[in-house]
Amino acid sequence: MMNKIIGFLVIFMLLVLQIAFVPHMSLFGVYPNFLLAAILIFAVMRGGIWVFLFAFFSGAALDIFSSQAFGIYTLSFILLVWLIEFVGKNLFKATDFSGQISILALSCTLFSFLTPLFIKNFYWLGLGQNIGFWDNLLRIGLLEIMLNFVLAILGLMVFKKTHAQLYNLGL
Amino acid sequence: MFRRNFSKFYLLVGLIAAVVLLIFLNYLGWLDWPKRIFSKAVIPILKPFEAVGHKTSGALSVLFNIKSIIRENSELRRENQELILKISGLTEMAQENKILRQQLQIELPLESKIVQADLIGFDSGNVGQYFLIGEGSGVGVKENQGVIMPGGFLVGKVVGTENNFSKVMELTDSNSSVFALTQETRVGGVVRGDHGVGLVLDMIPPEKEIKPQELIVSSGLDGFIPKGLFIGQVDVKISTESEVFQRFKVKPAVNYNDIETVFVILGNR
């Protein structure tokens, strides 16, 4: 139970960082998504039902402070976690580092596709603002994919190094 | 293993159904109180982190941009001298205007009611140019109200409000458009955001002429945004001869990286 509580606290702190601190560190106006990286790492390393709940709550928290329609990030995170569970079990060996890298790369790419796609679809339903899908993808998406991917890889390496210490502490 | 995969599929369907339900409840406004409770817990923590981020990015930008800062400093000193002279002349004219209005019994323009708000964060994604301020509907902030910086510089407009915070769309966002007026030639047009990197003055009739470096202000036709708020300065013409309307690139008056405190215009006193 303790590790679940720590998980939610980590999500909370990453949310605060994502909204208040990370945008100041943007590269050409684009910044990575720390919550996305955390959810992907949890999904790759731990898996299970709790990751779905982490994805649900972190997406909902992002949606509250997002300028887009409510539900976009929640849906994106849940679908990505499910994808990792499905791909990790059926296509890649998620225990291999190369398999994990592949899953993270695929997830980061899909996130940059899913978000503007959902924004467009929500706009057609009368919710939220309109954006240019391909314009957004070409101007922001490519750099966003790279930043999220690099962040996820770094986070994965840090998680693996600290995993043993956390396990010894009973977390 | 097949049963576990099926249960994960049911979990996915259940969570997606929960999200759809949440979207529906949010649309009806039934999620206001949970959002209020959550934001009350988060916002006090956002402010110090935003301040740290602002100082860190400021320090880093000094390191990387020393040469341009030195050049910009000398240009600003020269511009400052010119503006001081202009202000003294305009202050005299404003006083004369006030006296003439009183003598002719013309009503003085109404002063706007404003509320100060601190910047607490930014949009959580890279889509769009938005930031968050620490005041919301609890103090009277409503959608479409104008947001300015000290000095009367128009920054953007409110696009979403919760009880204790609001979402502000910057002028540079592609969905932003403000009715504007050139200050000297009095040509009306629309200032639109240009994908977060700048502004474009659009819908200028082909027969109208605009002076280079002319200042652009809000025209007041938007309703909530009062007349006379400084938006930017005309830069270069970007439309071709074959286009119906003229378009100009506009240099924004505000550096969005420097925003810390803004004022929301609630309406007339």
Tab-separated table of C-alpha atoms in Angstrom:
chain	number	residue	atom	x	y	z
A	1	MET	CA	0.000	0.000	0.000
A	2	MET	CA	2.879	2.362	0.863
A	3	ASN	CA	4.297	2.251	-2.653
A	4	LYS	CA	0.863	3.179	-4.079
A	5	ILE	CA	0.719	6.253	-1.815
A	6	ILE	CA	4.258	7.207	-2.861
A	7	GLY	CA	3.218	6.714	-6.468
A	8	PHE	CA	0.356	9.201	-6.078
A	9	LEU	CA	2.652	11.674	-4.310
A	10	VAL	CA	5.141	11.407	-7.169
A	11	ILE	CA	2.317	12.051	-9.654
A	12	PHE	CA	1.221	15.093	-7.630
A	13	MET	CA	4.743	16.598	-7.554
A	14	LEU	CA	5.242	15.938	-11.244
A	15	LEU	CA	1.931	17.698	-11.946
A	16	VAL	CA	3.122	20.772	-10.045
A	17	LEU	CA	6.448	20.729	-11.901
A	18	GLN	CA	4.731	20.245	-15.256
A	19	ILE	CA	2.438	23.243	-14.823
A	20	ALA	CA	4.675	25.715	-12.994
A	21	PHE	CA	8.325	24.895	-13.685
A	22	VAL	CA	8.825	22.898	-16.898
A	23	PRO	CA	7.327	25.490	-19.326
A	24	HIS	CA	10.157	27.872	-18.353
A	25	MET	CA	12.661	25.297	-19.640
A	26	SER	CA	11.199	24.966	-23.106
A	27	LEU	CA	13.263	24.337	-26.218
A	28	PHE	CA	11.984	26.431	-29.146
A	29	GLY	CA	8.716	26.798	-27.244
A	30	VAL	CA	8.227	23.038	-26.758
A	31	TYR	CA	8.617	21.242	-23.432
A	32	PRO	CA	8.404	17.573	-22.422
A	33	ASN	CA	5.572	16.028	-20.445
A	34	PHE	CA	6.899	14.700	-17.123
A	35	LEU	CA	3.631	12.992	-16.233
A	36	LEU	CA	3.593	11.136	-19.527
A	37	ALA	CA	7.154	9.928	-18.947
A	38	ALA	CA	6.287	8.780	-15.413
A	39	ILE	CA	3.180	6.890	-16.545
A	40	LEU	CA	5.082	5.203	-19.379
A	41	ILE	CA	7.884	4.148	-17.028
A	42	PHE	CA	5.404	2.789	-14.480
A	43	ALA	CA	3.635	0.888	-17.256
A	44	VAL	CA	6.840	-0.598	-18.658
A	45	MET	CA	8.457	-1.473	-15.334
A	46	ARG	CA	5.540	-2.369	-13.108
A	47	GLY	CA	2.427	-2.895	-15.192
A	48	GLY	CA	-0.798	-4.047	-13.630
A	49	ILE	CA	-4.122	-2.508	-12.789
A	50	TRP	CA	-2.675	0.250	-10.593
A	51	VAL	CA	-0.903	1.788	-13.590
A	52	PHE	CA	-4.290	2.256	-15.254
A	53	LEU	CA	-5.499	4.109	-12.168
A	54	PHE	CA	-2.343	6.241	-12.072
A	55	ALA	CA	-2.912	7.059	-15.753
A	56	PHE	CA	-6.545	7.937	-15.090
A	57	PHE	CA	-5.845	10.272	-12.167
A	58	SER	CA	-2.783	11.954	-13.662
A	59	GLY	CA	-4.641	12.533	-16.933
A	60	ALA	CA	-7.624	13.980	-15.072
A	61	ALA	CA	-5.342	16.252	-13.033
A	62	LEU	CA	-3.678	17.511	-16.225
A	63	ASP	CA	-7.094	18.064	-17.810
A	64	ILE	CA	-8.220	20.304	-14.940
A	65	PHE	CA	-5.362	22.730	-15.655
A	66	SER	CA	-5.341	22.266	-19.414
A	67	SER	CA	-6.672	24.842	-21.838
A	68	GLN	CA	-8.156	22.070	-23.989
A	69	ALA	CA	-11.398	20.193	-23.456
A	70	PHE	CA	-11.627	18.036	-20.360
A	71	GLY	CA	-10.830	14.364	-20.938
A	72	ILE	CA	-8.175	14.598	-23.657
A	73	TYR	CA	-5.155	13.750	-21.537
A	74	THR	CA	-7.073	11.179	-19.475
A	75	LEU	CA	-8.094	9.281	-22.605
A	76	SER	CA	-4.597	9.546	-24.115
A	77	PHE	CA	-2.880	8.228	-20.983
A	78	ILE	CA	-5.277	5.318	-20.523
A	79	LEU	CA	-4.961	4.240	-24.157
A	80	LEU	CA	-1.168	4.458	-24.018
A	81	VAL	CA	-0.991	2.349	-20.859
A	82	TRP	CA	-3.261	-0.258	-22.431
A	83	LEU	CA	-1.127	-0.202	-25.552
A	84	ILE	CA	2.011	-0.822	-23.515
A	85	GLU	CA	0.343	-3.732	-21.732
A	86	PHE	CA	-0.807	-5.194	-25.057
A	87	VAL	CA	2.395	-4.574	-27.044
A	88	GLY	CA	4.642	-5.540	-24.168
A	89	LYS	CA	2.923	-8.916	-23.815
A	90	ASN	CA	2.424	-9.737	-27.490
A	91	LEU	CA	5.082	-8.038	-29.599
A	92	PHE	CA	8.132	-6.890	-27.671
A	93	LYS	CA	9.826	-8.509	-24.743
A	94	ALA	CA	9.264	-5.809	-22.166
A	95	THR	CA	12.002	-7.171	-19.920
A	96	ASP	CA	14.674	-6.412	-22.527
A	97	PHE	CA	16.074	-2.896	-22.521
A	98	SER	CA	15.744	-2.711	-26.315
A	99	GLY	CA	12.126	-3.823	-26.042
A	100	GLN	CA	11.471	-1.170	-23.421
A	101	ILE	CA	13.086	1.527	-25.608
A	102	SER	CA	10.910	0.452	-28.533
A	103	ILE	CA	7.748	0.601	-26.455
A	104	LEU	CA	8.656	4.055	-25.106
A	105	ALA	CA	9.426	5.360	-28.605
A	106	LEU	CA	6.120	4.050	-29.935
A	107	SER	CA	4.200	5.488	-26.966
A	108	CYS	CA	5.798	8.943	-27.222
A	109	THR	CA	5.036	9.056	-30.954
A	110	LEU	CA	1.456	7.966	-30.419
A	111	PHE	CA	0.927	10.549	-27.683
A	112	SER	CA	1.875	13.368	-30.060
A	113	PHE	CA	-0.615	11.972	-32.589
A	114	LEU	CA	-3.402	11.209	-30.129
A	115	THR	CA	-3.515	14.594	-28.396
A	116	PRO	CA	-4.186	16.786	-31.469
A	117	LEU	CA	-6.462	14.070	-32.883
A	118	PHE	CA	-8.605	14.112	-29.742
A	119	ILE	CA	-8.584	17.929	-29.690
A	120	LYS	CA	-9.919	17.940	-33.270
A	121	ASN	CA	-12.571	15.329	-32.489
A	122	PHE	CA	-13.665	17.083	-29.310
A	123	TYR	CA	-13.947	20.327	-31.314
A	124	TRP	CA	-16.223	18.587	-33.827
A	125	LEU	CA	-18.381	17.536	-30.868
A	126	GLY	CA	-18.607	21.168	-29.824
A	127	LEU	CA	-16.040	21.005	-27.023
A	128	GLY	CA	-12.824	22.984	-26.822
A	129	GLN	CA	-10.840	24.914	-29.425
A	130	ASN	CA	-9.882	24.040	-32.979
A	131	ILE	CA	-6.291	23.440	-34.059
A	132	GLY	CA	-4.553	22.608	-37.310
A	133	PHE	CA	-3.751	18.898	-36.948
A	134	TRP	CA	-0.884	18.582	-39.447
A	135	ASP	CA	0.380	22.074	-38.730
A	136	ASN	CA	0.572	21.245	-35.013
A	137	LEU	CA	2.196	17.889	-35.684
A	138	LEU	CA	4.914	19.270	-37.926
A	139	ARG	CA	5.662	22.383	-35.887
A	140	ILE	CA	5.491	20.918	-32.397
A	141	GLY	CA	4.939	17.164	-32.611
A	142	LEU	CA	8.366	16.094	-33.884
A	143	LEU	CA	10.282	18.014	-31.236
A	144	GLU	CA	7.789	16.951	-28.573
A	145	ILE	CA	8.280	13.273	-29.484
A	146	MET	CA	12.055	13.622	-29.168
A	147	LEU	CA	11.908	15.461	-25.838
A	148	ASN	CA	9.413	13.023	-24.328
A	149	PHE	CA	11.416	10.053	-25.573
A	150	VAL	CA	14.711	11.351	-24.147
A	151	LEU	CA	13.025	12.166	-20.838
A	152	ALA	CA	11.398	8.720	-20.683
A	153	ILE	CA	14.717	6.962	-21.358
A	154	LEU	CA	16.504	9.007	-18.685
A	155	GLY	CA	13.658	8.366	-16.254
A	156	LEU	CA	13.779	4.647	-17.010
A	157	MET	CA	17.501	4.492	-16.303
A	158	VAL	CA	17.086	6.407	-13.035
A	159	PHE	CA	14.143	4.189	-12.048
A	160	LYS	CA	16.135	1.033	-12.693
A	161	LYS	CA	19.068	2.275	-10.633
A	162	THR	CA	16.867	3.283	-7.696
A	163	HIS	CA	14.539	0.306	-7.999
A	164	ALA	CA	16.838	-1.971	-6.062
A	165	GLN	CA	17.270	0.539	-3.233
A	166	LEU	CA	13.508	1.143	-3.060
A	167	TYR	CA	12.862	-2.621	-2.980
A	168	ASN	CA	15.248	-3.013	-0.063
A	169	LEU	CA	13.350	-0.293	1.798
A	170	GLY	CA	10.148	-2.264	1.315
A	171	LEU	CA	8.664	0.136	-1.231
B	1	MET	CA	-3.403	-15.588	-19.049
B	2	PHE	CA	-6.331	-15.259	-21.470
B	3	ARG	CA	-8.627	-14.479	-18.482
B	4	ARG	CA	-6.134	-11.813	-17.233
B	5	ASN	CA	-5.982	-10.189	-20.696
B	6	PHE	CA	-9.772	-10.149	-20.810
B	7	SER	CA	-10.003	-8.533	-17.369
B	8	LYS	CA	-7.528	-5.820	-18.518
B	9	PHE	CA	-9.740	-5.262	-21.582
B	10	TYR	CA	-12.783	-4.869	-19.329
B	11	LEU	CA	-10.756	-2.438	-17.177
B	12	LEU	CA	-9.901	-0.403	-20.284
B	13	VAL	CA	-13.532	-0.288	-21.383
B	14	GLY	CA	-14.617	0.613	-17.859
B	15	LEU	CA	-12.069	3.432	-17.577
B	16	ILE	CA	-12.982	4.845	-20.996
B	17	ALA	CA	-16.646	4.766	-19.972
B	18	ALA	CA	-15.679	6.575	-16.744
B	19	VAL	CA	-13.817	9.233	-18.760
B	20	VAL	CA	-16.792	9.728	-21.083
B	21	LEU	CA	-19.020	10.088	-18.026
B	22	LEU	CA	-16.613	12.633	-16.521
B	23	ILE	CA	-16.608	14.624	-19.776
B	24	PHE	CA	-20.406	14.656	-19.723
B	25	LEU	CA	-20.532	15.677	-16.048
B	26	ASN	CA	-17.940	18.401	-16.683
B	27	TYR	CA	-20.055	19.742	-19.543
B	28	LEU	CA	-23.056	19.940	-17.177
B	29	GLY	CA	-20.924	21.685	-14.565
B	30	TRP	CA	-21.229	18.917	-11.973
B	31	LEU	CA	-17.453	18.577	-11.593
B	32	ASP	CA	-17.008	22.126	-10.291
B	33	TRP	CA	-16.699	21.253	-6.627
B	34	PRO	CA	-14.167	18.402	-7.022
B	35	LYS	CA	-12.122	20.658	-9.313
B	36	ARG	CA	-12.373	23.454	-6.764
B	37	ILE	CA	-11.124	21.219	-3.936
B	38	PHE	CA	-8.263	19.846	-6.024
B	39	SER	CA	-7.179	23.248	-7.323
B	40	LYS	CA	-7.300	24.694	-3.774
B	41	ALA	CA	-4.753	22.031	-2.796
B	42	VAL	CA	-2.525	22.541	-5.839
B	43	ILE	CA	-2.466	26.308	-6.469
B	44	PRO	CA	-0.594	27.367	-3.274
B	45	ILE	CA	2.182	24.970	-4.310
B	46	LEU	CA	2.250	26.194	-7.925
B	47	LYS	CA	3.177	29.796	-7.072
B	48	PRO	CA	6.619	29.188	-5.513
B	49	PHE	CA	7.547	26.687	-8.233
B	50	GLU	CA	6.535	29.183	-10.931
B	51	ALA	CA	8.671	31.858	-9.272
B	52	VAL	CA	11.668	29.509	-9.156
B	53	GLY	CA	11.151	28.529	-12.789
B	54	HIS	CA	10.898	32.172	-13.837
B	55	LYS	CA	14.144	33.092	-12.037
B	56	THR	CA	15.962	30.039	-13.405
B	57	SER	CA	14.934	30.708	-16.997
B	58	GLY	CA	15.874	34.370	-16.549
B	59	ALA	CA	19.338	33.421	-15.303
B	60	LEU	CA	19.852	30.919	-18.127
B	61	SER	CA	18.719	33.379	-20.794
B	62	VAL	CA	21.244	35.931	-19.498
B	63	LEU	CA	24.022	33.364	-19.880
B	64	PHE	CA	23.054	32.451	-23.429
B	65	ASN	CA	22.105	35.907	-24.711
B	66	ILE	CA	24.657	38.316	-23.241
B	67	LYS	CA	25.556	39.976	-26.549
B	68	SER	CA	21.973	40.632	-27.577
B	69	ILE	CA	21.149	41.865	-24.072
B	70	ILE	CA	23.924	44.471	-24.232
B	71	ARG	CA	22.743	45.655	-27.661
B	72	GLU	CA	19.110	45.686	-26.556
B	73	ASN	CA	20.063	47.661	-23.435
B	74	SER	CA	21.588	50.529	-25.406
B	75	GLU	CA	18.605	50.581	-27.828
B	76	LEU	CA	16.199	50.704	-24.900
B	77	ARG	CA	18.083	53.582	-23.248
B	78	ARG	CA	17.768	55.635	-26.428
B	79	GLU	CA	14.087	54.733	-26.805
B	80	ASN	CA	13.487	55.591	-23.156
B	81	GLN	CA	14.791	59.131	-23.667
B	82	GLU	CA	12.467	59.638	-26.650
B	83	LEU	CA	9.493	58.289	-24.707
B	84	ILE	CA	10.081	60.559	-21.724
B	85	LEU	CA	9.798	63.561	-24.040
B	86	LYS	CA	6.625	62.162	-25.634
B	87	ILE	CA	5.036	61.448	-22.233
B	88	SER	CA	5.509	64.996	-21.016
B	89	GLY	CA	3.809	66.331	-24.155
B	90	LEU	CA	0.961	63.806	-23.906
B	91	THR	CA	0.368	64.542	-20.227
B	92	GLU	CA	-0.221	68.168	-21.110
B	93	MET	CA	-2.622	67.153	-23.868
B	94	ALA	CA	-4.519	64.806	-21.526
B	95	GLN	CA	-4.977	67.611	-19.029
B	96	GLU	CA	-6.241	69.963	-21.750
B	97	ASN	CA	-8.621	67.217	-22.943
B	98	LYS	CA	-10.032	66.811	-19.443
B	99	ILE	CA	-10.583	70.549	-19.037
B	100	LEU	CA	-12.263	70.832	-22.455
B	101	ARG	CA	-14.560	67.857	-21.699
B	102	GLN	CA	-15.613	69.480	-18.426
B	103	GLN	CA	-16.229	72.830	-20.135
B	104	LEU	CA	-18.260	71.253	-22.941
B	105	GLN	CA	-19.984	68.947	-20.418
B	106	ILE	CA	-18.897	65.801	-22.225
B	107	GLU	CA	-18.654	62.776	-19.914
B	108	LEU	CA	-15.192	61.595	-18.994
B	109	PRO	CA	-14.402	58.066	-20.155
B	110	LEU	CA	-15.337	55.470	-17.542
B	111	GLU	CA	-12.477	53.833	-15.663
B	112	SER	CA	-12.317	50.079	-15.808
B	113	LYS	CA	-12.590	47.892	-12.747
B	114	ILE	CA	-9.579	45.597	-12.613
B	115	VAL	CA	-8.341	42.784	-10.408
B	116	GLN	CA	-4.692	41.850	-9.957
B	117	ALA	CA	-3.685	38.238	-10.532
B	118	ASP	CA	-0.380	36.400	-10.303
B	119	LEU	CA	0.848	33.988	-12.918
B	120	ILE	CA	0.747	30.499	-11.401
B	121	GLY	CA	1.533	28.253	-14.336
B	122	PHE	CA	1.120	27.429	-17.982
B	123	ASP	CA	-0.895	25.110	-20.146
B	124	SER	CA	0.092	21.530	-19.398
B	125	GLY	CA	0.657	20.656	-23.063
B	126	ASN	CA	2.346	22.205	-26.068
B	127	VAL	CA	-0.870	22.863	-27.974
B	128	GLY	CA	-1.766	26.517	-27.862
B	129	GLN	CA	-0.386	29.501	-25.939
B	130	TYR	CA	-2.091	29.739	-22.582
B	131	PHE	CA	-1.171	30.552	-19.036
B	132	LEU	CA	-2.923	30.246	-15.678
B	133	ILE	CA	-3.618	33.059	-13.219
B	134	GLY	CA	-4.475	32.761	-9.549
B	135	GLU	CA	-7.889	34.506	-9.626
B	136	GLY	CA	-11.144	33.059	-10.913
B	137	SER	CA	-14.908	33.398	-10.907
B	138	GLY	CA	-14.841	33.868	-7.144
B	139	VAL	CA	-13.655	37.480	-7.627
B	140	GLY	CA	-15.726	38.152	-10.749
B	141	VAL	CA	-13.439	36.962	-13.542
B	142	LYS	CA	-15.457	35.834	-16.567
B	143	GLU	CA	-14.693	34.465	-20.011
B	144	ASN	CA	-13.640	36.872	-22.793
B	145	GLN	CA	-12.440	39.522	-20.330
B	146	GLY	CA	-9.237	41.274	-21.353
B	147	VAL	CA	-5.974	40.702	-19.497
B	148	ILE	CA	-3.344	43.431	-19.384
B	149	MET	CA	0.080	44.080	-17.930
B	150	PRO	CA	0.940	47.190	-15.911
B	151	GLY	CA	1.114	50.092	-18.355
B	152	GLY	CA	-1.942	49.068	-20.371
B	153	PHE	CA	-0.333	46.409	-22.563
B	154	LEU	CA	-2.873	43.858	-23.770
B	155	VAL	CA	-1.668	40.331	-23.032
B	156	GLY	CA	-4.640	38.153	-23.920
B	157	LYS	CA	-8.121	37.237	-22.822
B	158	VAL	CA	-9.708	34.867	-20.331
B	159	VAL	CA	-10.961	31.667	-21.976
B	160	GLY	CA	-11.837	29.540	-18.976
B	161	THR	CA	-12.594	30.169	-15.330
B	162	GLU	CA	-12.782	28.031	-12.240
B	163	ASN	CA	-13.548	29.309	-8.765
B	164	ASN	CA	-9.940	30.144	-7.823
B	165	PHE	CA	-7.993	30.214	-11.076
B	166	SER	CA	-8.459	31.125	-14.719
B	167	LYS	CA	-6.989	30.205	-18.078
B	168	VAL	CA	-5.753	33.047	-20.272
B	169	MET	CA	-5.147	32.747	-24.010
B	170	GLU	CA	-2.173	34.810	-25.168
B	171	LEU	CA	-2.569	37.136	-28.132
B	172	THR	CA	0.005	35.054	-30.038
B	173	ASP	CA	-2.190	31.937	-29.974
B	174	SER	CA	-3.525	30.944	-33.405
B	175	ASN	CA	-7.124	31.078	-32.141
B	176	SER	CA	-6.749	34.605	-30.780
B	177	SER	CA	-8.191	37.594	-32.639
B	178	VAL	CA	-8.692	41.164	-31.413
B	179	PHE	CA	-10.217	44.144	-33.216
B	180	ALA	CA	-7.474	46.745	-33.489
B	181	LEU	CA	-6.735	50.242	-34.721
B	182	THR	CA	-3.526	51.875	-35.881
B	183	GLN	CA	-2.852	54.808	-33.594
B	184	GLU	CA	-1.921	57.516	-36.109
B	185	THR	CA	-3.627	56.576	-39.378
B	186	ARG	CA	-6.706	55.178	-37.516
B	187	VAL	CA	-7.054	52.158	-39.821
B	188	GLY	CA	-9.164	49.361	-38.389
B	189	GLY	CA	-8.242	45.705	-38.671
B	190	VAL	CA	-7.908	42.436	-36.767
B	191	VAL	CA	-4.802	41.291	-34.890
B	192	ARG	CA	-4.458	37.506	-34.978
B	193	GLY	CA	-1.985	35.226	-33.256
B	194	ASP	CA	0.657	33.611	-35.427
B	195	HIS	CA	1.250	30.085	-34.042
B	196	GLY	CA	2.683	31.392	-30.802
B	197	VAL	CA	5.608	33.253	-32.368
B	198	GLY	CA	4.088	36.634	-33.145
B	199	LEU	CA	1.106	38.658	-34.310
B	200	VAL	CA	-0.387	39.509	-37.680
B	201	LEU	CA	-2.495	42.569	-38.491
B	202	ASP	CA	-5.087	41.336	-40.960
B	203	MET	CA	-8.175	42.569	-42.832
B	204	ILE	CA	-6.640	45.926	-43.807
B	205	PRO	CA	-8.411	47.257	-46.905
B	206	PRO	CA	-6.110	47.573	-49.920
B	207	GLU	CA	-6.668	51.321	-50.316
B	208	LYS	CA	-5.590	52.145	-46.733
B	209	GLU	CA	-2.010	53.102	-45.966
B	210	ILE	CA	-0.240	52.313	-42.755
B	211	LYS	CA	2.928	54.039	-41.599
B	212	PRO	CA	5.963	51.884	-40.805
B	213	GLN	CA	6.532	51.225	-37.059
B	214	GLU	CA	3.067	52.564	-36.303
B	215	LEU	CA	1.600	51.613	-32.920
B	216	ILE	CA	-1.461	49.370	-32.767
B	217	VAL	CA	-4.086	49.604	-30.037
B	218	SER	CA	-7.341	47.808	-29.309
B	219	SER	CA	-10.384	49.403	-30.925
B	220	GLY	CA	-12.920	48.408	-28.245
B	221	LEU	CA	-15.191	46.570	-30.695
B	222	ASP	CA	-14.672	43.283	-28.840
B	223	GLY	CA	-16.954	44.381	-26.035
B	224	PHE	CA	-15.014	43.261	-23.013
B	225	ILE	CA	-11.659	44.618	-24.175
B	226	PRO	CA	-11.608	48.404	-23.784
B	227	LYS	CA	-10.333	50.805	-26.416
B	228	GLY	CA	-6.771	52.063	-26.399
B	229	LEU	CA	-4.839	49.101	-24.968
B	230	PHE	CA	-1.412	48.815	-26.522
B	231	ILE	CA	-0.990	45.654	-28.620
B	232	GLY	CA	2.224	46.128	-30.607
B	233	GLN	CA	3.991	47.855	-33.433
B	234	VAL	CA	3.677	47.361	-37.204
B	235	ASP	CA	6.723	45.554	-38.571
B	236	VAL	CA	6.698	44.458	-42.223
B	237	LYS	CA	4.056	43.845	-44.849
B	238	ILE	CA	3.588	40.140	-45.557
B	239	SER	CA	0.660	40.121	-47.997
B	240	THR	CA	1.148	40.089	-51.749
B	241	GLU	CA	-0.493	42.382	-54.311
B	242	SER	CA	-2.919	39.646	-55.377
B	243	GLU	CA	-4.473	39.295	-51.910
B	244	VAL	CA	-7.773	41.007	-51.125
B	245	PHE	CA	-6.688	42.427	-47.768
B	246	GLN	CA	-3.317	43.701	-46.620
B	247	ARG	CA	-1.520	41.861	-43.850
B	248	PHE	CA	1.315	43.079	-41.677
B	249	LYS	CA	3.580	41.380	-39.223
B	250	VAL	CA	3.258	42.949	-35.758
B	251	LYS	CA	5.938	43.083	-33.112
B	252	PRO	CA	4.173	42.301	-29.805
B	253	ALA	CA	4.442	44.861	-27.030
B	254	VAL	CA	4.780	42.156	-24.414
B	255	ASN	CA	7.521	39.598	-23.829
B	256	TYR	CA	5.497	36.635	-22.589
B	257	ASN	CA	8.502	35.194	-20.785
B	258	ASP	CA	8.530	38.237	-18.477
B	259	ILE	CA	4.954	38.041	-17.238
B	260	GLU	CA	4.605	37.705	-13.480
B	261	THR	CA	1.579	39.799	-12.563
B	262	VAL	CA	-1.371	40.753	-14.750
B	263	PHE	CA	-4.642	42.631	-14.367
B	264	VAL	CA	-8.007	41.314	-15.505
B	265	ILE	CA	-10.447	43.976	-16.732
B	266	LEU	CA	-13.747	43.149	-15.086
B	267	GLY	CA	-15.723	45.996	-16.635
B	268	ASN	CA	-16.517	49.661	-16.060
B	269	ARG	CA	-16.737	51.134	-12.566
